[in-house]
Amino acid sequence: MRRERIVDVLVVGAGPAGLATAAGLAAAGAGEVEVVDRDQQAGGAARYCAHGGFGRLRLTGPQYAERCVAAAVGAGAVLRTGVTVTGSPDALTLDTTGPRGLERITARAVVLATGARERPRGARLVPGTRPAGVFTTGEVQRAVHGHRQRIGIRAVVVGAEPVSFAALDLLRSAGVEVAALVTEHPHHQAPRGRAAGARLLRGVPLLTDATVTELLGHGRLSGVRLRHRDGRTAHLACDTVVFTGDFVPDHELARHSGVPLDPGTRGPAVDSAFRTAERGVFAVGNVLHAAEPARVVAREGAAASAAVRRYLFDGDWPSASVPLRVTAPLAWIAPNRLTPDEPGDSGDGFTLRITEFVARPTLVITQDGRTLYRARRRRQAIPNRSLRIPGSWAGRVDARGGAVRIALGTGGG
Amino acid sequence: MTPAKSAGRVTRHGTVPDTTYDVTVIGAGVVGAAIARELARRPGLDVALVDASNDVGEGTSKGNTAILHTGFDAVPGSLESRLVREGQRLLTAYATESGIPVEPVGALLVAWDEEQLAALPGLLDKADRNGYDQARIIGPEEVRAREPHLGPGARGALDVPGESIICPWTTTLAYATQAVRAGVDLHLNCRVSQAGRRGGRHELTTSRGTLRTRYLVNAAGLHADTVDRLLGHDDFTVTPRRGQLIVFDKFARGLLTHILLPVPTALGKGVLVAPTVYGNVLLGPTAEDLDDKTATGTSAEGIAALREKGRRVLPELLDEEVTAVYAGLRAATEHDDYRISAHKEQRYVTVGGIRSTGLTASLAIAAHVTELLATTGLDLAEPGDLAPVRMPNLGEAFPRPYQRADLIAADPAYGTVVCHCERVTHGEIRDALASTVPPASPDGLRRRTRARGGRCQGFYCGDAVRQLFERGGNFERGGGSVSG
């Protein structure tokens, strides 16, 4: 039998975004605010990031996670871990499984904060055999920090974005030699100092314009084959390969709830108030934009809590919103819908992602041929790194107009 | 019931026992395990099942399309046709009894052009000659109505309602479990490298010492020709035929209801799109004749070709995430039919050339091989009934432990989800590790529980599952933290 319960707000996911939303709601007296998480401990992926740099105080990941948990619980939110949401008979009702049995929880508002994961080898369609020793950064982080497991002897890291360098540090701290970083891009995508440190201080080569074309070995990985853009091939001996980055929103629950996704982010489509297309269902954090740093998603959580509170108190839900569409080489924008004519809702700005390096790009936002925003960036746009744009133009969007288009233009602005 | 006999041993290292078995079966795939199980039904036989790898079903049996065939498209009059037909009936009943997930989804052979459409009556006739009378030809409107996500251009289809999907891992494991419980010794990591005879007995040189046996069955799959040559026969050559497959995310499962087969051509059965009992969608296989029996890798060309075919059949499939890409090798030979033969003077039976239908036919092959053993002089008692096995359910069409309040109330470990993508609980992992034929690797554990086999491929649970595996069967009942 399923126990049936009713709460005011159910937040799914106890990472920095979900916890910040819950903390904000509980502190504002939004009634019974419950957070469920399938992991045994709350805090999200930050718990496994031993490196510093989290939040304003530059805490380590576990310290930061602990603060997020303390803030939510301190504000009065109920936190339940080891509880997995297994289905959604309707958007505001969720079925759960935990050691204490099955439940069906109905809420006045549901906040999806289910986060993101890295695409594993299969999803990246990397050919070859299926030996042991193939990981994502997330798995290595948990294995090393959660269980102190032995990873391997010599690794190849696929990717050269900030998370790839975090994987490099992690592997080295676990006693694994890193043979190389491999990226299909012409440059790494990390801060200059970070990359130089890896190359110069630690002697880890960075192979650019190169793709892993095959995994080799039976039982245990014995090496990887690479192909350079110019056709040259190479073989790297290693017993471990870590596929880094290529984050994808964990949208399972969103899809089960019938929440429409944005075709670019693959996360729930939301407006600047984190409202999905399903009445009463909000989404926040990296399920919207895989993946942004913890401080960004925590700030979103605070903003989302204000939006959820407004909904709980006045029940208002927009009847229509205008979609935002990007043009290549832009990959996506989040939030990706706009609800015009709403007081004070230009939000906290927008996050964009690009698929190739572009020096000083000009961003142009139009609706039905009308230019809403045009600005030249002072810096190079880098794949796998965010571009942020303000939300100042959002007030000029016509609620009855067509899709808002975001593209790269030419010239200054 | 067979008179109570103590359970057999499952060994993975050390020297093989210094006894003489009555029958030894080489190859613990689905066919070898079925044969060992059938022999276990005959009272008074000492039986060994040996395999070169560290687990049962590690070869062709683990990487196939997981279909329980009707045999409608076999070569009429062939041994394969008969054994598939009988095997389908036997395995369907066995699956119900032992909890092997089967879903009778039915198949549609979709014709995409005039030529293929024209081939359907011939296939219908062939089905008839194979003793299958449920097939019928349906028009494009009915095809569209039954599979609305199909790509444009379907001209009609042969409807084969009897085709089902099945869990190949549980099937092999159920046979092996039941055999071992009934007294069969299972020796793994036990590669046979030489075969000799002394005093009317076979003496097999294995990687774990000499194994003596009065009768011998070769069910070595891809290596059946090699083993056959050790015994002095040169009747067939196994040419490994690689089949690459793509497993799509569970969100693709809603795109189809049937197994979607192409109309076969001279080149083979072609690429299918099929649901799996685990709730995924399978696209494949390719058919590439190789000469390397270890070439189980996938290739960029293979993956690209499959995606191209899948896009035509089910365009929306390509929008879904891929969960895994894998390759299996079929034991193809230069002959059209199974190569099952008795060598009376040697007290030896060869079971070769068992291809994609081997899973379906396994129980019928086992019965047939047992009869052949009798013709070589093996004294067989009347078959008894084995103690039934009840396998853990891996199928989505039946309640899984995470959905069962009764199980969780009795044991909270069934409410502690470890692998979130596949909803595998701590209780199931614990049970698998303590089972009759325990896994030898995290991959073996995956085939017994689905743990770590989902869309994240271990991003969340890989470390926890590995930790549980390394702890082995040493659990306290009642669950507890899995990430402490």
PDB file of N, CA, C and O in Angstrom, chain B residues 253-300:
ATOM      1  N   ARG B 253      10.869   3.768 -25.271  1.00  0.00           N
ATOM      2  CA  ARG B 253       9.990   2.590 -25.227  1.00  0.00           C
ATOM      3  C   ARG B 253       8.575   2.916 -25.683  1.00  0.00           C
ATOM      4  O   ARG B 253       7.881   2.064 -26.254  1.00  0.00           O
ATOM      5  N   GLY B 254       8.145   4.138 -25.461  1.00  0.00           N
ATOM      6  CA  GLY B 254       6.801   4.543 -25.855  1.00  0.00           C
ATOM      7  C   GLY B 254       6.618   4.703 -27.362  1.00  0.00           C
ATOM      8  O   GLY B 254       5.511   4.893 -27.842  1.00  0.00           O
ATOM      9  N   LEU B 255       7.713   4.605 -28.112  1.00  0.00           N
ATOM     10  CA  LEU B 255       7.631   4.835 -29.557  1.00  0.00           C
ATOM     11  C   LEU B 255       7.159   3.609 -30.328  1.00  0.00           C
ATOM     12  O   LEU B 255       6.856   3.697 -31.510  1.00  0.00           O
ATOM     13  N   LEU B 256       7.160   2.445 -29.680  1.00  0.00           N
ATOM     14  CA  LEU B 256       6.751   1.254 -30.424  1.00  0.00           C
ATOM     15  C   LEU B 256       6.096   0.247 -29.499  1.00  0.00           C
ATOM     16  O   LEU B 256       6.289   0.286 -28.282  1.00  0.00           O
ATOM     17  N   THR B 257       5.290  -0.628 -30.097  1.00  0.00           N
ATOM     18  CA  THR B 257       4.664  -1.669 -29.288  1.00  0.00           C
ATOM     19  C   THR B 257       5.110  -3.061 -29.730  1.00  0.00           C
ATOM     20  O   THR B 257       5.098  -3.977 -28.925  1.00  0.00           O
ATOM     21  N   HIS B 258       5.488  -3.215 -31.009  1.00  0.00           N
ATOM     22  CA  HIS B 258       5.897  -4.528 -31.507  1.00  0.00           C
ATOM     23  C   HIS B 258       7.409  -4.596 -31.721  1.00  0.00           C
ATOM     24  O   HIS B 258       8.088  -3.582 -31.728  1.00  0.00           O
ATOM     25  N   ILE B 259       7.877  -5.813 -31.967  1.00  0.00           N
ATOM     26  CA  ILE B 259       9.204  -6.009 -32.542  1.00  0.00           C
ATOM     27  C   ILE B 259       9.055  -5.647 -34.027  1.00  0.00           C
ATOM     28  O   ILE B 259       8.183  -6.189 -34.707  1.00  0.00           O
ATOM     29  N   LEU B 260       9.862  -4.720 -34.500  1.00  0.00           N
ATOM     30  CA  LEU B 260       9.756  -4.300 -35.898  1.00  0.00           C
ATOM     31  C   LEU B 260      10.889  -4.932 -36.692  1.00  0.00           C
ATOM     32  O   LEU B 260      12.060  -4.588 -36.511  1.00  0.00           O
ATOM     33  N   LEU B 261      10.520  -5.873 -37.550  1.00  0.00           N
ATOM     34  CA  LEU B 261      11.525  -6.604 -38.314  1.00  0.00           C
ATOM     35  C   LEU B 261      11.525  -6.120 -39.749  1.00  0.00           C
ATOM     36  O   LEU B 261      10.471  -5.754 -40.278  1.00  0.00           O
ATOM     37  N   PRO B 262      12.679  -6.148 -40.400  1.00  0.00           N
ATOM     38  CA  PRO B 262      12.683  -5.874 -41.831  1.00  0.00           C
ATOM     39  C   PRO B 262      12.294  -7.134 -42.584  1.00  0.00           C
ATOM     40  O   PRO B 262      12.282  -8.226 -42.006  1.00  0.00           O
ATOM     41  N   VAL B 263      11.934  -6.988 -43.847  1.00  0.00           N
ATOM     42  CA  VAL B 263      11.685  -8.162 -44.678  1.00  0.00           C
ATOM     43  C   VAL B 263      13.053  -8.750 -45.014  1.00  0.00           C
ATOM     44  O   VAL B 263      13.925  -8.035 -45.515  1.00  0.00           O
ATOM     45  N   PRO B 264      13.287 -10.030 -44.715  1.00  0.00           N
ATOM     46  CA  PRO B 264      14.637 -10.575 -44.906  1.00  0.00           C
ATOM     47  C   PRO B 264      15.053 -10.579 -46.376  1.00  0.00           C
ATOM     48  O   PRO B 264      14.215 -10.684 -47.264  1.00  0.00           O
ATOM     49  N   THR B 265      16.340 -10.421 -46.577  1.00  0.00           N
ATOM     50  CA  THR B 265      16.884 -10.470 -47.926  1.00  0.00           C
ATOM     51  C   THR B 265      17.868 -11.627 -47.989  1.00  0.00           C
ATOM     52  O   THR B 265      18.074 -12.330 -47.008  1.00  0.00           O
ATOM     53  N   ALA B 266      18.490 -11.786 -49.158  1.00  0.00           N
ATOM     54  CA  ALA B 266      19.474 -12.848 -49.323  1.00  0.00           C
ATOM     55  C   ALA B 266      20.632 -12.648 -48.346  1.00  0.00           C
ATOM     56  O   ALA B 266      21.310 -13.586 -47.966  1.00  0.00           O
ATOM     57  N   LEU B 267      20.853 -11.406 -47.920  1.00  0.00           N
ATOM     58  CA  LEU B 267      21.995 -11.100 -47.065  1.00  0.00           C
ATOM     59  C   LEU B 267      21.736 -11.401 -45.595  1.00  0.00           C
ATOM     60  O   LEU B 267      22.636 -11.333 -44.772  1.00  0.00           O
ATOM     61  N   GLY B 268      20.498 -11.705 -45.247  1.00  0.00           N
ATOM     62  CA  GLY B 268      20.253 -12.030 -43.845  1.00  0.00           C
ATOM     63  C   GLY B 268      18.962 -11.440 -43.342  1.00  0.00           C
ATOM     64  O   GLY B 268      18.146 -10.930 -44.118  1.00  0.00           O
ATOM     65  N   LYS B 269      18.793 -11.539 -42.057  1.00  0.00           N
ATOM     66  CA  LYS B 269      17.525 -11.120 -41.466  1.00  0.00           C
ATOM     67  C   LYS B 269      17.420  -9.613 -41.312  1.00  0.00           C
ATOM     68  O   LYS B 269      16.344  -9.092 -41.076  1.00  0.00           O
ATOM     69  N   GLY B 270      18.545  -8.916 -41.377  1.00  0.00           N
ATOM     70  CA  GLY B 270      18.499  -7.463 -41.341  1.00  0.00           C
ATOM     71  C   GLY B 270      18.387  -6.884 -39.941  1.00  0.00           C
ATOM     72  O   GLY B 270      18.468  -7.591 -38.946  1.00  0.00           O
ATOM     73  N   VAL B 271      18.196  -5.571 -39.914  1.00  0.00           N
ATOM     74  CA  VAL B 271      18.245  -4.817 -38.663  1.00  0.00           C
ATOM     75  C   VAL B 271      16.836  -4.647 -38.101  1.00  0.00           C
ATOM     76  O   VAL B 271      15.923  -4.216 -38.807  1.00  0.00           O
ATOM     77  N   LEU B 272      16.659  -4.970 -36.852  1.00  0.00           N
ATOM     78  CA  LEU B 272      15.346  -4.825 -36.232  1.00  0.00           C
ATOM     79  C   LEU B 272      15.342  -3.691 -35.213  1.00  0.00           C
ATOM     80  O   LEU B 272      16.392  -3.239 -34.759  1.00  0.00           O
ATOM     81  N   VAL B 273      14.157  -3.261 -34.877  1.00  0.00           N
ATOM     82  CA  VAL B 273      13.963  -2.331 -33.760  1.00  0.00           C
ATOM     83  C   VAL B 273      13.008  -3.053 -32.814  1.00  0.00           C
ATOM     84  O   VAL B 273      11.924  -3.457 -33.226  1.00  0.00           O
ATOM     85  N   ALA B 274      13.435  -3.249 -31.585  1.00  0.00           N
ATOM     86  CA  ALA B 274      12.612  -4.058 -30.683  1.00  0.00           C
ATOM     87  C   ALA B 274      12.638  -3.495 -29.281  1.00  0.00           C
ATOM     88  O   ALA B 274      13.655  -2.979 -28.828  1.00  0.00           O
ATOM     89  N   PRO B 275      11.511  -3.620 -28.581  1.00  0.00           N
ATOM     90  CA  PRO B 275      11.542  -3.277 -27.157  1.00  0.00           C
ATOM     91  C   PRO B 275      12.329  -4.342 -26.392  1.00  0.00           C
ATOM     92  O   PRO B 275      12.495  -5.461 -26.884  1.00  0.00           O
ATOM     93  N   THR B 276      12.821  -3.997 -25.216  1.00  0.00           N
ATOM     94  CA  THR B 276      13.421  -5.014 -24.352  1.00  0.00           C
ATOM     95  C   THR B 276      12.557  -5.156 -23.108  1.00  0.00           C
ATOM     96  O   THR B 276      11.797  -4.250 -22.766  1.00  0.00           O
ATOM     97  N   VAL B 277      12.707  -6.281 -22.430  1.00  0.00           N
ATOM     98  CA  VAL B 277      11.904  -6.486 -21.220  1.00  0.00           C
ATOM     99  C   VAL B 277      12.322  -5.526 -20.110  1.00  0.00           C
ATOM    100  O   VAL B 277      11.596  -5.356 -19.129  1.00  0.00           O
ATOM    101  N   TYR B 278      13.483  -4.891 -20.269  1.00  0.00           N
ATOM    102  CA  TYR B 278      13.935  -3.922 -19.266  1.00  0.00           C
ATOM    103  C   TYR B 278      13.373  -2.530 -19.555  1.00  0.00           C
ATOM    104  O   TYR B 278      13.684  -1.569 -18.841  1.00  0.00           O
ATOM    105  N   GLY B 279      12.606  -2.405 -20.631  1.00  0.00           N
ATOM    106  CA  GLY B 279      11.969  -1.129 -20.920  1.00  0.00           C
ATOM    107  C   GLY B 279      12.761  -0.227 -21.832  1.00  0.00           C
ATOM    108  O   GLY B 279      12.478   0.969 -21.918  1.00  0.00           O
ATOM    109  N   ASN B 280      13.771  -0.772 -22.498  1.00  0.00           N
ATOM    110  CA  ASN B 280      14.551   0.019 -23.455  1.00  0.00           C
ATOM    111  C   ASN B 280      14.131  -0.329 -24.870  1.00  0.00           C
ATOM    112  O   ASN B 280      13.188  -1.091 -25.081  1.00  0.00           O
ATOM    113  N   VAL B 281      14.834   0.225 -25.841  1.00  0.00           N
ATOM    114  CA  VAL B 281      14.611  -0.131 -27.235  1.00  0.00           C
ATOM    115  C   VAL B 281      15.955  -0.513 -27.833  1.00  0.00           C
ATOM    116  O   VAL B 281      16.961   0.173 -27.633  1.00  0.00           O
ATOM    117  N   LEU B 282      15.943  -1.624 -28.554  1.00  0.00           N
ATOM    118  CA  LEU B 282      17.147  -2.172 -29.150  1.00  0.00           C
ATOM    119  C   LEU B 282      17.119  -1.912 -30.646  1.00  0.00           C
ATOM    120  O   LEU B 282      16.076  -2.080 -31.277  1.00  0.00           O
ATOM    121  N   LEU B 283      18.242  -1.498 -31.196  1.00  0.00           N
ATOM    122  CA  LEU B 283      18.369  -1.305 -32.638  1.00  0.00           C
ATOM    123  C   LEU B 283      19.569  -2.112 -33.096  1.00  0.00           C
ATOM    124  O   LEU B 283      20.687  -1.894 -32.645  1.00  0.00           O
ATOM    125  N   GLY B 284      19.347  -3.050 -33.989  1.00  0.00           N
ATOM    126  CA  GLY B 284      20.442  -3.870 -34.490  1.00  0.00           C
ATOM    127  C   GLY B 284      19.901  -5.210 -34.947  1.00  0.00           C
ATOM    128  O   GLY B 284      18.699  -5.389 -35.029  1.00  0.00           O
ATOM    129  N   PRO B 285      20.699  -6.163 -35.232  1.00  0.00           N
ATOM    130  CA  PRO B 285      22.161  -6.114 -35.225  1.00  0.00           C
ATOM    131  C   PRO B 285      22.720  -5.923 -36.622  1.00  0.00           C
ATOM    132  O   PRO B 285      22.033  -6.153 -37.609  1.00  0.00           O
ATOM    133  N   THR B 286      23.979  -5.515 -36.686  1.00  0.00           N
ATOM    134  CA  THR B 286      24.696  -5.586 -37.950  1.00  0.00           C
ATOM    135  C   THR B 286      25.036  -7.053 -38.205  1.00  0.00           C
ATOM    136  O   THR B 286      24.831  -7.895 -37.333  1.00  0.00           O
ATOM    137  N   ALA B 287      25.544  -7.368 -39.361  1.00  0.00           N
ATOM    138  CA  ALA B 287      25.978  -8.746 -39.657  1.00  0.00           C
ATOM    139  C   ALA B 287      27.302  -8.670 -40.395  1.00  0.00           C
ATOM    140  O   ALA B 287      27.338  -8.353 -41.576  1.00  0.00           O
ATOM    141  N   GLU B 288      28.384  -8.896 -39.652  1.00  0.00           N
ATOM    142  CA  GLU B 288      29.715  -8.796 -40.250  1.00  0.00           C
ATOM    143  C   GLU B 288      30.464 -10.086 -39.968  1.00  0.00           C
ATOM    144  O   GLU B 288      30.662 -10.444 -38.822  1.00  0.00           O
ATOM    145  N   ASP B 289      30.865 -10.782 -41.027  1.00  0.00           N
ATOM    146  CA  ASP B 289      31.640 -12.012 -40.848  1.00  0.00           C
ATOM    147  C   ASP B 289      33.088 -11.658 -40.562  1.00  0.00           C
ATOM    148  O   ASP B 289      33.730 -10.949 -41.334  1.00  0.00           O
ATOM    149  N   LEU B 290      33.598 -12.164 -39.437  1.00  0.00           N
ATOM    150  CA  LEU B 290      34.964 -11.843 -39.009  1.00  0.00           C
ATOM    151  C   LEU B 290      35.748 -13.131 -38.875  1.00  0.00           C
ATOM    152  O   LEU B 290      35.196 -14.225 -38.990  1.00  0.00           O
ATOM    153  N   ASP B 291      37.029 -13.014 -38.589  1.00  0.00           N
ATOM    154  CA  ASP B 291      37.757 -14.239 -38.268  1.00  0.00           C
ATOM    155  C   ASP B 291      38.310 -14.228 -36.849  1.00  0.00           C
ATOM    156  O   ASP B 291      38.936 -15.183 -36.424  1.00  0.00           O
ATOM    157  N   ASP B 292      38.048 -13.176 -36.107  1.00  0.00           N
ATOM    158  CA  ASP B 292      38.556 -13.058 -34.741  1.00  0.00           C
ATOM    159  C   ASP B 292      37.422 -13.312 -33.753  1.00  0.00           C
ATOM    160  O   ASP B 292      36.450 -12.562 -33.706  1.00  0.00           O
ATOM    161  N   LYS B 293      37.547 -14.382 -32.975  1.00  0.00           N
ATOM    162  CA  LYS B 293      36.473 -14.755 -32.054  1.00  0.00           C
ATOM    163  C   LYS B 293      36.450 -13.886 -30.798  1.00  0.00           C
ATOM    164  O   LYS B 293      35.662 -14.120 -29.889  1.00  0.00           O
ATOM    165  N   THR B 294      37.345 -12.913 -30.741  1.00  0.00           N
ATOM    166  CA  THR B 294      37.315 -12.001 -29.585  1.00  0.00           C
ATOM    167  C   THR B 294      36.912 -10.589 -30.008  1.00  0.00           C
ATOM    168  O   THR B 294      36.922  -9.672 -29.188  1.00  0.00           O
ATOM    169  N   ALA B 295      36.548 -10.413 -31.280  1.00  0.00           N
ATOM    170  CA  ALA B 295      36.285  -9.060 -31.787  1.00  0.00           C
ATOM    171  C   ALA B 295      34.893  -8.590 -31.395  1.00  0.00           C
ATOM    172  O   ALA B 295      34.012  -8.422 -32.234  1.00  0.00           O
ATOM    173  N   THR B 296      34.702  -8.362 -30.111  1.00  0.00           N
ATOM    174  CA  THR B 296      33.382  -7.944 -29.638  1.00  0.00           C
ATOM    175  C   THR B 296      33.265  -6.425 -29.528  1.00  0.00           C
ATOM    176  O   THR B 296      32.426  -5.922 -28.807  1.00  0.00           O
ATOM    177  N   GLY B 297      34.119  -5.719 -30.245  1.00  0.00           N
ATOM    178  CA  GLY B 297      34.048  -4.265 -30.219  1.00  0.00           C
ATOM    179  C   GLY B 297      33.033  -3.737 -31.211  1.00  0.00           C
ATOM    180  O   GLY B 297      32.677  -4.405 -32.182  1.00  0.00           O
ATOM    181  N   THR B 298      32.571  -2.523 -30.952  1.00  0.00           N
ATOM    182  CA  THR B 298      31.711  -1.850 -31.917  1.00  0.00           C
ATOM    183  C   THR B 298      32.578  -0.943 -32.785  1.00  0.00           C
ATOM    184  O   THR B 298      33.725  -0.656 -32.442  1.00  0.00           O
ATOM    185  N   SER B 299      32.023  -0.509 -33.907  1.00  0.00           N
ATOM    186  CA  SER B 299      32.790   0.355 -34.810  1.00  0.00           C
ATOM    187  C   SER B 299      31.966   1.577 -35.170  1.00  0.00           C
ATOM    188  O   SER B 299      30.732   1.549 -35.121  1.00  0.00           O
ATOM    189  N   ALA B 300      32.650   2.638 -35.526  1.00  0.00           N
ATOM    190  CA  ALA B 300      31.956   3.865 -35.912  1.00  0.00           C
ATOM    191  C   ALA B 300      31.045   3.609 -37.109  1.00  0.00           C
ATOM    192  O   ALA B 300      29.914   4.104 -37.169  1.00  0.00           O
TER     193      ALA B 300
END
